[in-house]
Tab-separated table of C-alpha atoms in Angstrom:
chain	number	residue	atom	x	y	z
A	1	MET	CA	2.425	-51.141	-33.106
A	2	VAL	CA	0.721	-47.913	-34.205
A	3	HIS	CA	-2.543	-49.807	-34.683
A	4	GLU	CA	-2.376	-51.198	-31.133
A	5	ARG	CA	-1.658	-47.756	-29.654
A	6	LEU	CA	-4.456	-46.243	-31.738
A	7	ILE	CA	-6.974	-48.802	-30.551
A	8	SER	CA	-5.866	-48.673	-26.911
A	9	ASN	CA	-5.986	-44.865	-26.825
A	10	CYS	CA	-9.110	-44.331	-28.928
A	11	ASN	CA	-11.661	-44.272	-26.087
A	12	HIS	CA	-9.448	-42.052	-23.932
A	13	PHE	CA	-8.957	-39.661	-26.827
A	14	ILE	CA	-12.639	-39.230	-27.578
A	15	ILE	CA	-13.324	-38.443	-23.914
A	16	LYS	CA	-10.356	-36.064	-23.751
A	17	SER	CA	-11.500	-34.203	-26.861
A	18	SER	CA	-14.813	-33.269	-25.262
A	19	ASP	CA	-12.926	-31.476	-22.485
A	20	LYS	CA	-11.498	-28.939	-24.917
A	21	ALA	CA	-14.366	-26.816	-26.146
A	22	HIS	CA	-11.986	-24.189	-27.567
A	23	SER	CA	-10.044	-26.683	-29.697
A	24	THR	CA	-11.141	-27.873	-33.071
A	25	HIS	CA	-11.576	-31.582	-33.577
A	26	ALA	CA	-8.971	-31.493	-36.332
A	27	PHE	CA	-6.407	-29.982	-33.968
A	28	ASP	CA	-7.092	-32.563	-31.271
A	29	ILE	CA	-6.773	-35.433	-33.729
A	30	ALA	CA	-3.639	-33.921	-35.283
A	31	ASN	CA	-2.022	-33.531	-31.878
A	32	PHE	CA	-2.999	-37.109	-31.048
A	33	PHE	CA	-1.334	-38.363	-34.257
A	34	CYS	CA	1.812	-36.278	-33.635
A	35	GLU	CA	2.188	-37.742	-30.155
A	36	PHE	CA	2.514	-41.218	-31.683
A	37	MET	CA	6.040	-40.270	-32.776
A	38	ILE	CA	7.271	-39.262	-29.321
A	39	ASP	CA	7.946	-41.630	-26.435
A	40	TYR	CA	8.143	-39.696	-23.167
A	41	CYS	CA	9.068	-42.746	-21.084
A	42	HIS	CA	12.749	-42.607	-21.984
A	43	THR	CA	14.868	-42.622	-18.820
A	44	ARG	CA	17.957	-40.812	-20.165
A	45	TYR	CA	18.562	-37.308	-21.445
A	46	PRO	CA	16.659	-35.695	-23.131
A	47	PHE	CA	13.991	-37.986	-21.592
A	48	TYR	CA	12.102	-38.658	-24.799
A	49	THR	CA	12.749	-40.410	-28.104
A	50	VAL	CA	11.291	-39.829	-31.542
A	51	CYS	CA	10.360	-42.413	-34.155
A	52	TRP	CA	9.145	-40.740	-37.348
A	53	ARG	CA	7.749	-44.045	-38.656
A	54	ASP	CA	5.173	-44.163	-35.862
A	55	PHE	CA	3.072	-41.374	-37.371
A	56	PRO	CA	-0.134	-43.101	-38.524
A	57	ASP	CA	-0.254	-43.783	-42.263
A	58	GLU	CA	-3.212	-42.646	-44.365
A	59	ASN	CA	-5.147	-45.895	-43.944
A	60	VAL	CA	-4.900	-45.707	-40.155
A	61	GLN	CA	-5.827	-42.017	-40.225
A	62	ARG	CA	-8.872	-42.723	-42.409
A	63	MET	CA	-9.997	-45.508	-40.077
A	64	PHE	CA	-9.519	-43.370	-36.981
A	65	VAL	CA	-11.362	-40.385	-38.473
A	66	ALA	CA	-14.217	-42.645	-39.628
A	67	VAL	CA	-14.600	-44.146	-36.138
A	68	TYR	CA	-14.230	-40.758	-34.472
A	69	LEU	CA	-16.820	-39.079	-36.692
A	70	SER	CA	-19.176	-42.052	-36.383
A	71	GLU	CA	-19.099	-41.637	-32.612
A	72	TYR	CA	-19.304	-37.867	-32.705
A	73	LEU	CA	-22.085	-37.671	-35.307
A	74	GLU	CA	-23.840	-40.791	-34.042
A	75	THR	CA	-24.137	-42.139	-37.583
A	76	PRO	CA	-21.983	-44.632	-39.494
A	77	ILE	CA	-19.058	-43.043	-41.344
A	78	PHE	CA	-16.746	-45.295	-43.366
A	79	PRO	CA	-13.089	-44.781	-44.332
A	80	THR	CA	-14.230	-44.792	-47.967
A	81	ASP	CA	-16.601	-41.837	-47.444
A	82	ASP	CA	-14.183	-39.498	-49.216
A	83	HIS	CA	-16.538	-36.497	-49.194
A	84	ILE	CA	-16.434	-36.534	-45.367
A	85	ILE	CA	-13.025	-38.044	-44.581
A	86	ASP	CA	-10.823	-36.148	-47.074
A	87	PRO	CA	-11.645	-32.602	-45.866
A	88	MET	CA	-11.045	-33.715	-42.282
A	89	LEU	CA	-7.686	-35.260	-43.219
A	90	GLU	CA	-6.671	-32.018	-44.962
A	91	SER	CA	-7.521	-30.047	-41.826
A	92	ILE	CA	-5.623	-32.563	-39.690
A	93	LYS	CA	-2.549	-32.197	-41.921
A	94	ILE	CA	-2.538	-28.427	-41.355
A	95	MET	CA	-3.235	-28.792	-37.641
A	96	CYS	CA	-0.252	-31.127	-37.255
A	97	GLN	CA	1.916	-28.133	-38.116
A	98	VAL	CA	0.017	-25.978	-35.627
A	99	SER	CA	0.548	-28.644	-32.958
A	100	HIS	CA	4.313	-28.591	-33.531
A	101	ILE	CA	4.440	-24.790	-33.323
A	102	LEU	CA	2.234	-24.697	-30.228
A	103	TRP	CA	4.288	-27.253	-28.287
A	104	GLY	CA	7.546	-25.716	-29.513
A	105	LEU	CA	6.571	-22.292	-28.205
A	106	TRP	CA	5.102	-23.762	-25.022
A	107	SER	CA	8.436	-25.475	-24.377
A	108	VAL	CA	10.339	-22.223	-24.826
A	109	THR	CA	8.130	-20.476	-22.289
A	110	ARG	CA	8.330	-23.479	-19.930
A	111	ALA	CA	12.142	-23.754	-20.053
A	112	PRO	CA	12.933	-21.161	-17.350
A	113	GLN	CA	10.589	-22.917	-14.933
A	114	ALA	CA	12.451	-26.230	-15.127
A	115	PRO	CA	14.318	-26.721	-11.839
A	116	THR	CA	17.434	-28.270	-13.407
A	117	TYR	CA	18.776	-29.393	-16.733
A	118	GLU	CA	18.965	-32.915	-15.320
A	119	GLU	CA	15.264	-33.127	-16.013
A	120	PHE	CA	13.261	-32.735	-19.202
A	121	ASP	CA	15.104	-30.388	-21.576
A	122	PHE	CA	12.401	-28.011	-22.731
A	123	LEU	CA	14.654	-26.062	-25.105
A	124	ALA	CA	15.776	-29.253	-26.852
A	125	TYR	CA	12.120	-30.284	-27.064
A	126	ALA	CA	11.188	-26.876	-28.516
A	127	LYS	CA	13.876	-27.299	-31.160
A	128	LEU	CA	12.588	-30.792	-31.952
A	129	ARG	CA	8.982	-29.662	-32.326
A	130	LEU	CA	9.980	-26.758	-34.564
A	131	GLU	CA	12.057	-29.166	-36.675
A	132	MET	CA	8.990	-31.409	-36.841
A	133	TYR	CA	7.020	-28.386	-38.071
A	134	SER	CA	9.615	-27.673	-40.769
A	135	ARG	CA	9.543	-31.280	-41.887
A	136	ALA	CA	5.726	-31.395	-42.009
A	137	LYS	CA	5.610	-28.088	-43.903
A	138	ALA	CA	8.187	-29.319	-46.435
A	139	GLU	CA	6.235	-32.546	-46.938
A	140	GLU	CA	3.042	-30.551	-47.537
A	141	GLU	CA	4.777	-28.283	-50.057
A	142	ALA	CA	6.357	-31.284	-51.780
A	143	SER	CA	2.961	-32.934	-52.041
A	144	ALA	CA	1.389	-29.773	-53.487
A	145	THR	CA	4.186	-28.933	-55.957
A	146	GLY	CA	5.709	-32.299	-56.823
A	147	VAL	CA	9.165	-31.000	-55.837
A	148	PRO	CA	11.070	-33.503	-53.640
A	149	THR	CA	10.933	-32.781	-49.916
A	150	ALA	CA	14.737	-32.684	-49.627
A	151	VAL	CA	14.910	-29.885	-52.209
A	152	ILE	CA	12.208	-27.847	-50.486
A	153	ARG	CA	13.870	-28.236	-47.073
A	154	ALA	CA	17.206	-27.070	-48.509
A	155	ILE	CA	15.814	-23.757	-49.803
A	156	PRO	CA	16.195	-20.999	-47.202
A	157	ARG	CA	13.042	-18.965	-46.792
A	158	LYS	CA	12.574	-15.463	-45.466
A	159	ARG	CA	9.651	-16.608	-43.309
A	160	ASP	CA	11.846	-19.369	-41.812
A	161	MET	CA	14.489	-16.784	-40.973
A	162	ALA	CA	11.811	-14.604	-39.374
A	163	ALA	CA	10.542	-17.558	-37.343
A	164	THR	CA	14.085	-18.267	-36.169
A	165	THR	CA	14.485	-14.617	-35.135
A	166	ILE	CA	11.202	-14.703	-33.202
A	167	LEU	CA	12.162	-17.972	-31.518
A	168	GLY	CA	15.552	-16.502	-30.596
A	169	ALA	CA	13.842	-13.502	-29.030
A	170	LEU	CA	11.499	-15.777	-27.071
A	171	VAL	CA	14.370	-17.931	-25.845
A	172	GLY	CA	16.408	-14.863	-24.936
A	173	GLY	CA	13.461	-13.335	-23.115
A	174	SER	CA	12.775	-16.585	-21.277
A	175	VAL	CA	16.387	-16.942	-20.206
A	176	ALA	CA	16.490	-13.300	-19.088
A	177	ALA	CA	13.263	-13.762	-17.086
A	178	TYR	CA	14.701	-16.881	-15.484
A	179	MET	CA	17.930	-15.102	-14.534
A	180	ILE	CA	16.016	-12.149	-13.057
A	181	MET	CA	13.815	-14.544	-11.095
A	182	ARG	CA	16.902	-16.369	-9.723
A	183	MET	CA	18.633	-13.102	-8.811
A	184	THR	CA	15.480	-11.836	-7.100
A	185	ARG	CA	15.204	-15.028	-5.072
A	186	SER	CA	18.882	-14.956	-4.045
A	187	THR	CA	18.767	-11.290	-2.939
A	188	SER	CA	15.564	-11.785	-0.936
A	189	ASN	CA	17.108	-14.660	1.074
């Protein structure tokens, strides 16, 4: 299934990437891979579903990066060209975490603009993407240290507590802005 989606979306992705001059290629590819896990065509609340298994495995990632770089560089790159593929995959791994943070924070700022909670739940989506970040970060640390992912995820971290505090402030600020906007609209009518 992932292979079919990868092939069907490959041409669209390469075109889309050229539209984003400010984004790195690694970020665009990472975001593309992360989106494989989320189906936005779900018709019931919260209007998306997540399947962790749909994230492309290393073989699929290597193939995609080889094809992508071959097109971009206009020279053949093979999945076995470790000296080219491996650094790109490392960058993509880091950028997956950035993607989760970016879309999590975007969702927090977007939440007050949603007309009703009967539509896409941006705060639930923000929580999901930040959980996806935590999971990706724990997997990276487990890979680097050899400590099981479950152990790493169970250890509270000061930086995680700080991130939660910042997110709480953003959510609180967004909700306050939304309430002020609603009150302003109701008093002007």
